[in-house]
Amino acid sequence: MKHEKAVELARRWLAESERVLIGAGAGMSAAAGIDYGDTATFARLFPAFVRLGFRAQYQFIGHEGLTPAQHWGFWSTHVKHVRFGEDERPAYQTLRHLVKDKDTFVLTSNVDMLFPRNGFEEARLFTPQGDYARMQCRRACTRETWPTRPFIERCLAAMDPVTQQVIDPDALPRCPRCGGDVFMNVRLDASFLEEPYVEQARRFRQWMRDGAARRLLVIEVGAGFNTPSVVRWRMEHLVHHHPDARLVRINLTDPELPEELGERAVSLAMGASQAFELLERS
């Protein structure tokens, strides 16, 4: 289906739908300027790490070759930029305008909280992969989590501006309970603490049950195959099991649709910003 016909169909489905579920992956935040493969932004934020041979933020996901001073030099700068930096992002603002008159819920694998930071209702948000604003013990010695910001601010205050390393060992984050390693409360492995997101999950299930009889449009944005079970496959599953639901998949690199959804799914093979702008046109 050519872009024009696909966009027209998606626009009509949006107009006909009372309820909208937004399923957002990394491509959504990338459209808003938070792109883990962006080498230019990386060079601006992390000149010391460029000198060490790194080129993009995605290289640090799961990387264990740094000293604690380097590790927290990187992550404190990264989290400040992604979670506590600029709030208003045009891609999110345009999407919010598109669904402003709809009963909307958001499920996202992103941990930057850019949806509520751009006006989406936080009570209608499910972030199963966590939130950079929470910190947890890596050994999960306690089920408690803590605000990230104080940990990050201590690191930034003790950072060498040239090496981007935390030069005061006392500023390195440690678990307040056991003194062990900590990290942001995001899903890395089996130690991930899900307690902060249980209520989100309950509200999402309730929202789905409450609107079972009303037409649902699922708008899936930028959800690829790094963690497809979190957003991509879940959105397909929901549409498959709700006969009146429809799926609009917005994905520049992985626009393919499952055959079993037939004419209840349409794909826009483009970036999120372009898709939102086209859908917004009358």
JSON list of C-alpha atoms in Angstrom, two decimals, residues 21-250:
[
{"chain": "A", "resi": 21, "resn": "LEU", "atom": "CA", "xyz": [-3.69, 2.62, 22.93]},
{"chain": "A", "resi": 22, "resn": "ILE", "atom": "CA", "xyz": [-0.22, 3.98, 22.13]},
{"chain": "A", "resi": 23, "resn": "GLY", "atom": "CA", "xyz": [2.54, 1.36, 22.16]},
{"chain": "A", "resi": 24, "resn": "ALA", "atom": "CA", "xyz": [5.89, 3.13, 21.95]},
{"chain": "A", "resi": 25, "resn": "GLY", "atom": "CA", "xyz": [9.39, 1.78, 21.54]},
{"chain": "A", "resi": 26, "resn": "ALA", "atom": "CA", "xyz": [12.81, 3.33, 21.13]},
{"chain": "A", "resi": 27, "resn": "GLY", "atom": "CA", "xyz": [11.89, 4.85, 17.77]},
{"chain": "A", "resi": 28, "resn": "MET", "atom": "CA", "xyz": [9.48, 7.20, 19.52]},
{"chain": "A", "resi": 29, "resn": "SER", "atom": "CA", "xyz": [12.15, 8.77, 21.68]},
{"chain": "A", "resi": 30, "resn": "ALA", "atom": "CA", "xyz": [14.59, 8.75, 18.77]},
{"chain": "A", "resi": 31, "resn": "ALA", "atom": "CA", "xyz": [12.13, 10.94, 16.86]},
{"chain": "A", "resi": 32, "resn": "ALA", "atom": "CA", "xyz": [12.25, 13.32, 19.81]},
{"chain": "A", "resi": 33, "resn": "GLY", "atom": "CA", "xyz": [16.05, 13.51, 19.81]},
{"chain": "A", "resi": 34, "resn": "ILE", "atom": "CA", "xyz": [16.84, 10.74, 22.31]},
{"chain": "A", "resi": 35, "resn": "ASP", "atom": "CA", "xyz": [18.63, 8.38, 19.93]},
{"chain": "A", "resi": 36, "resn": "TYR", "atom": "CA", "xyz": [21.12, 5.92, 21.45]},
{"chain": "A", "resi": 37, "resn": "GLY", "atom": "CA", "xyz": [22.83, 5.59, 18.07]},
{"chain": "A", "resi": 38, "resn": "ASP", "atom": "CA", "xyz": [23.30, 9.35, 17.56]},
{"chain": "A", "resi": 39, "resn": "THR", "atom": "CA", "xyz": [27.05, 9.85, 17.21]},
{"chain": "A", "resi": 40, "resn": "ALA", "atom": "CA", "xyz": [26.90, 13.65, 17.03]},
{"chain": "A", "resi": 41, "resn": "THR", "atom": "CA", "xyz": [25.06, 14.04, 20.33]},
{"chain": "A", "resi": 42, "resn": "PHE", "atom": "CA", "xyz": [27.33, 11.45, 21.91]},
{"chain": "A", "resi": 43, "resn": "ALA", "atom": "CA", "xyz": [30.43, 13.39, 20.84]},
{"chain": "A", "resi": 44, "resn": "ARG", "atom": "CA", "xyz": [28.99, 16.57, 22.37]},
{"chain": "A", "resi": 45, "resn": "LEU", "atom": "CA", "xyz": [28.03, 14.96, 25.67]},
{"chain": "A", "resi": 46, "resn": "PHE", "atom": "CA", "xyz": [30.92, 12.51, 26.10]},
{"chain": "A", "resi": 47, "resn": "PRO", "atom": "CA", "xyz": [34.18, 13.84, 24.61]},
{"chain": "A", "resi": 48, "resn": "ALA", "atom": "CA", "xyz": [36.26, 11.87, 27.13]},
{"chain": "A", "resi": 49, "resn": "PHE", "atom": "CA", "xyz": [34.59, 8.62, 26.09]},
{"chain": "A", "resi": 50, "resn": "VAL", "atom": "CA", "xyz": [35.10, 9.42, 22.42]},
{"chain": "A", "resi": 51, "resn": "ARG", "atom": "CA", "xyz": [38.82, 9.55, 23.20]},
{"chain": "A", "resi": 52, "resn": "LEU", "atom": "CA", "xyz": [38.45, 6.06, 24.67]},
{"chain": "A", "resi": 53, "resn": "GLY", "atom": "CA", "xyz": [37.02, 4.78, 21.39]},
{"chain": "A", "resi": 54, "resn": "PHE", "atom": "CA", "xyz": [33.28, 4.92, 22.04]},
{"chain": "A", "resi": 55, "resn": "ARG", "atom": "CA", "xyz": [30.97, 6.42, 19.45]},
{"chain": "A", "resi": 56, "resn": "ALA", "atom": "CA", "xyz": [27.36, 6.07, 20.66]},
{"chain": "A", "resi": 57, "resn": "GLN", "atom": "CA", "xyz": [25.34, 5.54, 23.82]},
{"chain": "A", "resi": 58, "resn": "TYR", "atom": "CA", "xyz": [24.06, 2.11, 22.81]},
{"chain": "A", "resi": 59, "resn": "GLN", "atom": "CA", "xyz": [27.61, 0.76, 23.27]},
{"chain": "A", "resi": 60, "resn": "PHE", "atom": "CA", "xyz": [27.21, 1.16, 27.03]},
{"chain": "A", "resi": 61, "resn": "ILE", "atom": "CA", "xyz": [24.09, -1.01, 27.36]},
{"chain": "A", "resi": 62, "resn": "GLY", "atom": "CA", "xyz": [25.41, -4.01, 29.26]},
{"chain": "A", "resi": 63, "resn": "HIS", "atom": "CA", "xyz": [29.05, -2.88, 28.91]},
{"chain": "A", "resi": 64, "resn": "GLU", "atom": "CA", "xyz": [31.11, -3.97, 31.93]},
{"chain": "A", "resi": 65, "resn": "GLY", "atom": "CA", "xyz": [34.59, -2.79, 30.99]},
{"chain": "A", "resi": 66, "resn": "LEU", "atom": "CA", "xyz": [34.55, 0.53, 32.84]},
{"chain": "A", "resi": 67, "resn": "THR", "atom": "CA", "xyz": [35.90, 1.43, 36.25]},
{"chain": "A", "resi": 68, "resn": "PRO", "atom": "CA", "xyz": [33.26, 2.57, 38.78]},
{"chain": "A", "resi": 69, "resn": "ALA", "atom": "CA", "xyz": [34.49, 6.15, 38.30]},
{"chain": "A", "resi": 70, "resn": "GLN", "atom": "CA", "xyz": [34.00, 5.90, 34.52]},
{"chain": "A", "resi": 71, "resn": "HIS", "atom": "CA", "xyz": [30.77, 3.94, 34.83]},
{"chain": "A", "resi": 72, "resn": "TRP", "atom": "CA", "xyz": [29.07, 6.63, 36.94]},
{"chain": "A", "resi": 73, "resn": "GLY", "atom": "CA", "xyz": [30.66, 9.42, 34.97]},
{"chain": "A", "resi": 74, "resn": "PHE", "atom": "CA", "xyz": [28.87, 8.10, 31.91]},
{"chain": "A", "resi": 75, "resn": "TRP", "atom": "CA", "xyz": [25.56, 7.12, 33.49]},
{"chain": "A", "resi": 76, "resn": "SER", "atom": "CA", "xyz": [25.09, 10.25, 35.56]},
{"chain": "A", "resi": 77, "resn": "THR", "atom": "CA", "xyz": [25.61, 12.41, 32.46]},
{"chain": "A", "resi": 78, "resn": "HIS", "atom": "CA", "xyz": [23.37, 10.17, 30.38]},
{"chain": "A", "resi": 79, "resn": "VAL", "atom": "CA", "xyz": [20.50, 10.07, 32.89]},
{"chain": "A", "resi": 80, "resn": "LYS", "atom": "CA", "xyz": [20.66, 13.82, 33.43]},
{"chain": "A", "resi": 81, "resn": "HIS", "atom": "CA", "xyz": [20.38, 14.33, 29.66]},
{"chain": "A", "resi": 82, "resn": "VAL", "atom": "CA", "xyz": [17.66, 11.75, 29.01]},
{"chain": "A", "resi": 83, "resn": "ARG", "atom": "CA", "xyz": [15.51, 11.84, 32.16]},
{"chain": "A", "resi": 84, "resn": "PHE", "atom": "CA", "xyz": [16.11, 15.25, 33.73]},
{"chain": "A", "resi": 85, "resn": "GLY", "atom": "CA", "xyz": [16.88, 17.36, 30.66]},
{"chain": "A", "resi": 86, "resn": "GLU", "atom": "CA", "xyz": [14.63, 19.16, 28.20]},
{"chain": "A", "resi": 87, "resn": "ASP", "atom": "CA", "xyz": [10.97, 18.21, 28.57]},
{"chain": "A", "resi": 88, "resn": "GLU", "atom": "CA", "xyz": [9.07, 19.55, 25.58]},
{"chain": "A", "resi": 89, "resn": "ARG", "atom": "CA", "xyz": [9.64, 17.48, 22.45]},
{"chain": "A", "resi": 90, "resn": "PRO", "atom": "CA", "xyz": [7.77, 18.27, 19.20]},
{"chain": "A", "resi": 91, "resn": "ALA", "atom": "CA", "xyz": [7.11, 14.61, 18.29]},
{"chain": "A", "resi": 92, "resn": "TYR", "atom": "CA", "xyz": [5.38, 13.97, 21.60]},
{"chain": "A", "resi": 93, "resn": "GLN", "atom": "CA", "xyz": [3.48, 17.24, 21.41]},
{"chain": "A", "resi": 94, "resn": "THR", "atom": "CA", "xyz": [2.17, 16.40, 17.94]},
{"chain": "A", "resi": 95, "resn": "LEU", "atom": "CA", "xyz": [1.10, 12.91, 19.01]},
{"chain": "A", "resi": 96, "resn": "ARG", "atom": "CA", "xyz": [-0.69, 14.34, 22.05]},
{"chain": "A", "resi": 97, "resn": "HIS", "atom": "CA", "xyz": [-2.58, 16.73, 19.80]},
{"chain": "A", "resi": 98, "resn": "LEU", "atom": "CA", "xyz": [-3.60, 13.84, 17.52]},
{"chain": "A", "resi": 99, "resn": "VAL", "atom": "CA", "xyz": [-5.27, 11.95, 20.38]},
{"chain": "A", "resi": 100, "resn": "LYS", "atom": "CA", "xyz": [-6.43, 14.91, 22.48]},
{"chain": "A", "resi": 101, "resn": "ASP", "atom": "CA", "xyz": [-10.12, 13.99, 22.13]},
{"chain": "A", "resi": 102, "resn": "LYS", "atom": "CA", "xyz": [-9.64, 10.25, 22.65]},
{"chain": "A", "resi": 103, "resn": "ASP", "atom": "CA", "xyz": [-9.71, 7.96, 25.68]},
{"chain": "A", "resi": 104, "resn": "THR", "atom": "CA", "xyz": [-5.97, 7.22, 25.59]},
{"chain": "A", "resi": 105, "resn": "PHE", "atom": "CA", "xyz": [-3.55, 4.91, 27.38]},
{"chain": "A", "resi": 106, "resn": "VAL", "atom": "CA", "xyz": [0.21, 4.59, 26.78]},
{"chain": "A", "resi": 107, "resn": "LEU", "atom": "CA", "xyz": [2.40, 1.50, 27.11]},
{"chain": "A", "resi": 108, "resn": "THR", "atom": "CA", "xyz": [6.07, 2.13, 26.44]},
{"chain": "A", "resi": 109, "resn": "SER", "atom": "CA", "xyz": [9.39, 0.34, 26.76]},
{"chain": "A", "resi": 110, "resn": "ASN", "atom": "CA", "xyz": [11.13, 3.70, 27.11]},
{"chain": "A", "resi": 111, "resn": "VAL", "atom": "CA", "xyz": [12.39, 4.68, 30.56]},
{"chain": "A", "resi": 112, "resn": "ASP", "atom": "CA", "xyz": [12.65, 8.44, 29.98]},
{"chain": "A", "resi": 113, "resn": "MET", "atom": "CA", "xyz": [9.06, 9.36, 31.00]},
{"chain": "A", "resi": 114, "resn": "LEU", "atom": "CA", "xyz": [8.78, 11.71, 28.04]},
{"chain": "A", "resi": 115, "resn": "PHE", "atom": "CA", "xyz": [5.06, 10.99, 27.71]},
{"chain": "A", "resi": 116, "resn": "PRO", "atom": "CA", "xyz": [4.00, 12.60, 31.01]},
{"chain": "A", "resi": 117, "resn": "ARG", "atom": "CA", "xyz": [6.71, 15.21, 30.59]},
{"chain": "A", "resi": 118, "resn": "ASN", "atom": "CA", "xyz": [4.86, 16.23, 27.41]},
{"chain": "A", "resi": 119, "resn": "GLY", "atom": "CA", "xyz": [1.35, 16.38, 28.79]},
{"chain": "A", "resi": 120, "resn": "PHE", "atom": "CA", "xyz": [0.14, 12.78, 28.65]},
{"chain": "A", "resi": 121, "resn": "GLU", "atom": "CA", "xyz": [-1.70, 11.70, 31.79]},
{"chain": "A", "resi": 122, "resn": "GLU", "atom": "CA", "xyz": [0.66, 9.77, 34.09]},
{"chain": "A", "resi": 123, "resn": "ALA", "atom": "CA", "xyz": [-2.24, 7.73, 35.48]},
{"chain": "A", "resi": 124, "resn": "ARG", "atom": "CA", "xyz": [-2.71, 6.38, 31.92]},
{"chain": "A", "resi": 125, "resn": "LEU", "atom": "CA", "xyz": [0.89, 5.18, 31.53]},
{"chain": "A", "resi": 126, "resn": "PHE", "atom": "CA", "xyz": [2.50, 1.73, 31.87]},
{"chain": "A", "resi": 127, "resn": "THR", "atom": "CA", "xyz": [6.33, 1.54, 31.77]},
{"chain": "A", "resi": 128, "resn": "PRO", "atom": "CA", "xyz": [7.13, -2.19, 32.27]},
{"chain": "A", "resi": 129, "resn": "GLN", "atom": "CA", "xyz": [10.85, -1.67, 31.63]},
{"chain": "A", "resi": 130, "resn": "GLY", "atom": "CA", "xyz": [11.24, 0.81, 34.49]},
{"chain": "A", "resi": 131, "resn": "ASP", "atom": "CA", "xyz": [12.10, 4.46, 34.99]},
{"chain": "A", "resi": 132, "resn": "TYR", "atom": "CA", "xyz": [15.50, 6.18, 35.12]},
{"chain": "A", "resi": 133, "resn": "ALA", "atom": "CA", "xyz": [14.18, 8.31, 37.99]},
{"chain": "A", "resi": 134, "resn": "ARG", "atom": "CA", "xyz": [14.25, 5.30, 40.35]},
{"chain": "A", "resi": 135, "resn": "MET", "atom": "CA", "xyz": [17.35, 3.54, 41.73]},
{"chain": "A", "resi": 136, "resn": "GLN", "atom": "CA", "xyz": [17.61, 0.01, 43.13]},
{"chain": "A", "resi": 137, "resn": "CYS", "atom": "CA", "xyz": [20.12, -2.35, 44.71]},
{"chain": "A", "resi": 138, "resn": "ARG", "atom": "CA", "xyz": [21.71, -4.56, 42.05]},
{"chain": "A", "resi": 139, "resn": "ARG", "atom": "CA", "xyz": [21.42, -7.56, 44.37]},
{"chain": "A", "resi": 140, "resn": "ALA", "atom": "CA", "xyz": [17.87, -6.58, 45.29]},
{"chain": "A", "resi": 141, "resn": "CYS", "atom": "CA", "xyz": [18.72, -6.87, 48.99]},
{"chain": "A", "resi": 142, "resn": "THR", "atom": "CA", "xyz": [15.53, -4.89, 49.59]},
{"chain": "A", "resi": 143, "resn": "ARG", "atom": "CA", "xyz": [12.35, -4.39, 47.56]},
{"chain": "A", "resi": 144, "resn": "GLU", "atom": "CA", "xyz": [12.69, -0.67, 48.15]},
{"chain": "A", "resi": 145, "resn": "THR", "atom": "CA", "xyz": [13.69, 1.80, 45.42]},
{"chain": "A", "resi": 146, "resn": "TRP", "atom": "CA", "xyz": [14.97, 5.36, 45.80]},
{"chain": "A", "resi": 147, "resn": "PRO", "atom": "CA", "xyz": [14.93, 8.60, 43.79]},
{"chain": "A", "resi": 148, "resn": "THR", "atom": "CA", "xyz": [17.82, 8.64, 41.33]},
{"chain": "A", "resi": 149, "resn": "ARG", "atom": "CA", "xyz": [18.37, 12.38, 41.26]},
{"chain": "A", "resi": 150, "resn": "PRO", "atom": "CA", "xyz": [20.34, 12.76, 44.54]},
{"chain": "A", "resi": 151, "resn": "PHE", "atom": "CA", "xyz": [22.72, 9.96, 43.49]},
{"chain": "A", "resi": 152, "resn": "ILE", "atom": "CA", "xyz": [23.23, 11.56, 40.07]},
{"chain": "A", "resi": 153, "resn": "GLU", "atom": "CA", "xyz": [23.76, 15.06, 41.44]},
{"chain": "A", "resi": 154, "resn": "ARG", "atom": "CA", "xyz": [26.49, 13.84, 43.81]},
{"chain": "A", "resi": 155, "resn": "CYS", "atom": "CA", "xyz": [28.28, 12.19, 40.89]},
{"chain": "A", "resi": 156, "resn": "LEU", "atom": "CA", "xyz": [28.03, 15.24, 38.69]},
{"chain": "A", "resi": 157, "resn": "ALA", "atom": "CA", "xyz": [29.37, 17.47, 41.46]},
{"chain": "A", "resi": 158, "resn": "ALA", "atom": "CA", "xyz": [32.39, 15.16, 41.87]},
{"chain": "A", "resi": 159, "resn": "MET", "atom": "CA", "xyz": [33.14, 14.69, 38.18]},
{"chain": "A", "resi": 160, "resn": "ASP", "atom": "CA", "xyz": [36.42, 15.68, 36.51]},
{"chain": "A", "resi": 161, "resn": "PRO", "atom": "CA", "xyz": [35.32, 17.75, 33.48]},
{"chain": "A", "resi": 162, "resn": "VAL", "atom": "CA", "xyz": [38.21, 16.49, 31.34]},
{"chain": "A", "resi": 163, "resn": "THR", "atom": "CA", "xyz": [38.13, 12.75, 32.04]},
{"chain": "A", "resi": 164, "resn": "GLN", "atom": "CA", "xyz": [34.38, 12.67, 32.87]},
{"chain": "A", "resi": 165, "resn": "GLN", "atom": "CA", "xyz": [35.18, 10.35, 35.76]},
{"chain": "A", "resi": 166, "resn": "VAL", "atom": "CA", "xyz": [33.82, 10.66, 39.29]},
{"chain": "A", "resi": 167, "resn": "ILE", "atom": "CA", "xyz": [36.98, 11.51, 41.22]},
{"chain": "A", "resi": 168, "resn": "ASP", "atom": "CA", "xyz": [35.55, 11.36, 44.76]},
{"chain": "A", "resi": 169, "resn": "PRO", "atom": "CA", "xyz": [35.03, 7.69, 45.76]},
{"chain": "A", "resi": 170, "resn": "ASP", "atom": "CA", "xyz": [32.54, 8.77, 48.42]},
{"chain": "A", "resi": 171, "resn": "ALA", "atom": "CA", "xyz": [30.28, 10.17, 45.70]},
{"chain": "A", "resi": 172, "resn": "LEU", "atom": "CA", "xyz": [29.92, 6.82, 43.92]},
{"chain": "A", "resi": 173, "resn": "PRO", "atom": "CA", "xyz": [26.37, 5.49, 44.42]},
{"chain": "A", "resi": 174, "resn": "ARG", "atom": "CA", "xyz": [25.99, 2.60, 46.86]},
{"chain": "A", "resi": 175, "resn": "CYS", "atom": "CA", "xyz": [22.96, 0.78, 48.23]},
{"chain": "A", "resi": 176, "resn": "PRO", "atom": "CA", "xyz": [21.79, 2.55, 51.42]},
{"chain": "A", "resi": 177, "resn": "ARG", "atom": "CA", "xyz": [20.92, -0.85, 52.93]},
{"chain": "A", "resi": 178, "resn": "CYS", "atom": "CA", "xyz": [23.78, -3.24, 52.10]},
{"chain": "A", "resi": 179, "resn": "GLY", "atom": "CA", "xyz": [26.43, -0.90, 50.69]},
{"chain": "A", "resi": 180, "resn": "GLY", "atom": "CA", "xyz": [26.52, -2.85, 47.41]},
{"chain": "A", "resi": 181, "resn": "ASP", "atom": "CA", "xyz": [26.20, -1.79, 43.81]},
{"chain": "A", "resi": 182, "resn": "VAL", "atom": "CA", "xyz": [23.14, 0.06, 42.60]},
{"chain": "A", "resi": 183, "resn": "PHE", "atom": "CA", "xyz": [21.72, 0.95, 39.21]},
{"chain": "A", "resi": 184, "resn": "MET", "atom": "CA", "xyz": [18.65, 2.62, 37.85]},
{"chain": "A", "resi": 185, "resn": "ASN", "atom": "CA", "xyz": [15.43, 0.69, 38.35]},
{"chain": "A", "resi": 186, "resn": "VAL", "atom": "CA", "xyz": [15.27, -0.58, 34.77]},
{"chain": "A", "resi": 187, "resn": "ARG", "atom": "CA", "xyz": [14.94, -4.13, 33.49]},
{"chain": "A", "resi": 188, "resn": "LEU", "atom": "CA", "xyz": [18.45, -5.53, 33.11]},
{"chain": "A", "resi": 189, "resn": "ASP", "atom": "CA", "xyz": [18.02, -9.03, 34.54]},
{"chain": "A", "resi": 190, "resn": "ALA", "atom": "CA", "xyz": [16.08, -11.05, 37.11]},
{"chain": "A", "resi": 191, "resn": "SER", "atom": "CA", "xyz": [17.00, -8.59, 39.89]},
{"chain": "A", "resi": 192, "resn": "PHE", "atom": "CA", "xyz": [14.69, -5.94, 38.41]},
{"chain": "A", "resi": 193, "resn": "LEU", "atom": "CA", "xyz": [12.20, -4.69, 41.02]},
{"chain": "A", "resi": 194, "resn": "GLU", "atom": "CA", "xyz": [8.74, -4.47, 39.48]},
{"chain": "A", "resi": 195, "resn": "GLU", "atom": "CA", "xyz": [6.94, -3.08, 42.54]},
{"chain": "A", "resi": 196, "resn": "PRO", "atom": "CA", "xyz": [6.84, 0.55, 41.29]},
{"chain": "A", "resi": 197, "resn": "TYR", "atom": "CA", "xyz": [4.95, -0.61, 38.15]},
{"chain": "A", "resi": 198, "resn": "VAL", "atom": "CA", "xyz": [2.41, -3.05, 39.60]},
{"chain": "A", "resi": 199, "resn": "GLU", "atom": "CA", "xyz": [-0.23, -0.35, 39.97]},
{"chain": "A", "resi": 200, "resn": "GLN", "atom": "CA", "xyz": [0.45, 0.84, 36.42]},
{"chain": "A", "resi": 201, "resn": "ALA", "atom": "CA", "xyz": [-0.15, -2.70, 35.14]},
{"chain": "A", "resi": 202, "resn": "ARG", "atom": "CA", "xyz": [-3.39, -2.97, 37.14]},
{"chain": "A", "resi": 203, "resn": "ARG", "atom": "CA", "xyz": [-4.68, 0.32, 35.71]},
{"chain": "A", "resi": 204, "resn": "PHE", "atom": "CA", "xyz": [-3.80, -0.82, 32.18]},
{"chain": "A", "resi": 205, "resn": "ARG", "atom": "CA", "xyz": [-5.68, -4.11, 32.56]},
{"chain": "A", "resi": 206, "resn": "GLN", "atom": "CA", "xyz": [-8.66, -2.25, 34.03]},
{"chain": "A", "resi": 207, "resn": "TRP", "atom": "CA", "xyz": [-8.65, 0.25, 31.14]},
{"chain": "A", "resi": 208, "resn": "MET", "atom": "CA", "xyz": [-8.66, -2.59, 28.63]},
{"chain": "A", "resi": 209, "resn": "ARG", "atom": "CA", "xyz": [-11.57, -4.31, 30.43]},
{"chain": "A", "resi": 210, "resn": "ASP", "atom": "CA", "xyz": [-13.61, -1.13, 30.84]},
{"chain": "A", "resi": 211, "resn": "GLY", "atom": "CA", "xyz": [-13.54, -0.34, 27.14]},
{"chain": "A", "resi": 212, "resn": "ALA", "atom": "CA", "xyz": [-13.91, -3.85, 25.74]},
{"chain": "A", "resi": 213, "resn": "ALA", "atom": "CA", "xyz": [-17.12, -2.92, 23.90]},
{"chain": "A", "resi": 214, "resn": "ARG", "atom": "CA", "xyz": [-15.76, 0.27, 22.32]},
{"chain": "A", "resi": 215, "resn": "ARG", "atom": "CA", "xyz": [-13.68, 0.46, 19.15]},
{"chain": "A", "resi": 216, "resn": "LEU", "atom": "CA", "xyz": [-9.94, 0.48, 19.91]},
{"chain": "A", "resi": 217, "resn": "LEU", "atom": "CA", "xyz": [-7.14, 1.82, 17.74]},
{"chain": "A", "resi": 218, "resn": "VAL", "atom": "CA", "xyz": [-3.62, 0.71, 18.59]},
{"chain": "A", "resi": 219, "resn": "ILE", "atom": "CA", "xyz": [-0.93, 3.13, 17.41]},
{"chain": "A", "resi": 220, "resn": "GLU", "atom": "CA", "xyz": [2.43, 1.38, 17.67]},
{"chain": "A", "resi": 221, "resn": "VAL", "atom": "CA", "xyz": [5.43, 3.65, 17.22]},
{"chain": "A", "resi": 222, "resn": "GLY", "atom": "CA", "xyz": [9.07, 2.67, 16.73]},
{"chain": "A", "resi": 223, "resn": "ALA", "atom": "CA", "xyz": [8.86, -0.79, 18.31]},
{"chain": "A", "resi": 224, "resn": "GLY", "atom": "CA", "xyz": [11.40, -3.12, 16.74]},
{"chain": "A", "resi": 225, "resn": "PHE", "atom": "CA", "xyz": [12.95, -6.47, 17.59]},
{"chain": "A", "resi": 226, "resn": "ASN", "atom": "CA", "xyz": [15.39, -5.67, 20.41]},
{"chain": "A", "resi": 227, "resn": "THR", "atom": "CA", "xyz": [12.71, -6.49, 23.01]},
{"chain": "A", "resi": 228, "resn": "PRO", "atom": "CA", "xyz": [9.68, -7.31, 20.83]},
{"chain": "A", "resi": 229, "resn": "SER", "atom": "CA", "xyz": [7.70, -8.98, 23.62]},
{"chain": "A", "resi": 230, "resn": "VAL", "atom": "CA", "xyz": [7.42, -5.70, 25.53]},
{"chain": "A", "resi": 231, "resn": "VAL", "atom": "CA", "xyz": [5.60, -3.63, 22.90]},
{"chain": "A", "resi": 232, "resn": "ARG", "atom": "CA", "xyz": [5.54, -5.03, 19.35]},
{"chain": "A", "resi": 233, "resn": "TRP", "atom": "CA", "xyz": [4.25, -8.55, 19.98]},
{"chain": "A", "resi": 234, "resn": "ARG", "atom": "CA", "xyz": [1.98, -7.34, 22.78]},
{"chain": "A", "resi": 235, "resn": "MET", "atom": "CA", "xyz": [0.27, -4.85, 20.46]},
{"chain": "A", "resi": 236, "resn": "GLU", "atom": "CA", "xyz": [-0.19, -7.55, 17.81]},
{"chain": "A", "resi": 237, "resn": "HIS", "atom": "CA", "xyz": [-1.61, -9.91, 20.42]},
{"chain": "A", "resi": 238, "resn": "LEU", "atom": "CA", "xyz": [-4.10, -7.34, 21.72]},
{"chain": "A", "resi": 239, "resn": "VAL", "atom": "CA", "xyz": [-5.40, -6.53, 18.25]},
{"chain": "A", "resi": 240, "resn": "HIS", "atom": "CA", "xyz": [-5.59, -10.21, 17.33]},
{"chain": "A", "resi": 241, "resn": "HIS", "atom": "CA", "xyz": [-7.74, -10.98, 20.39]},
{"chain": "A", "resi": 242, "resn": "HIS", "atom": "CA", "xyz": [-10.02, -7.93, 20.10]},
{"chain": "A", "resi": 243, "resn": "PRO", "atom": "CA", "xyz": [-11.96, -8.41, 16.83]},
{"chain": "A", "resi": 244, "resn": "ASP", "atom": "CA", "xyz": [-12.95, -4.74, 16.52]},
{"chain": "A", "resi": 245, "resn": "ALA", "atom": "CA", "xyz": [-9.45, -3.40, 17.20]},
{"chain": "A", "resi": 246, "resn": "ARG", "atom": "CA", "xyz": [-7.15, -2.01, 14.52]},
{"chain": "A", "resi": 247, "resn": "LEU", "atom": "CA", "xyz": [-3.39, -1.53, 14.41]},
{"chain": "A", "resi": 248, "resn": "VAL", "atom": "CA", "xyz": [-1.42, 1.35, 12.90]},
{"chain": "A", "resi": 249, "resn": "ARG", "atom": "CA", "xyz": [2.26, 0.41, 12.90]},
{"chain": "A", "resi": 250, "resn": "ILE", "atom": "CA", "xyz": [4.68, 3.32, 12.45]}
]
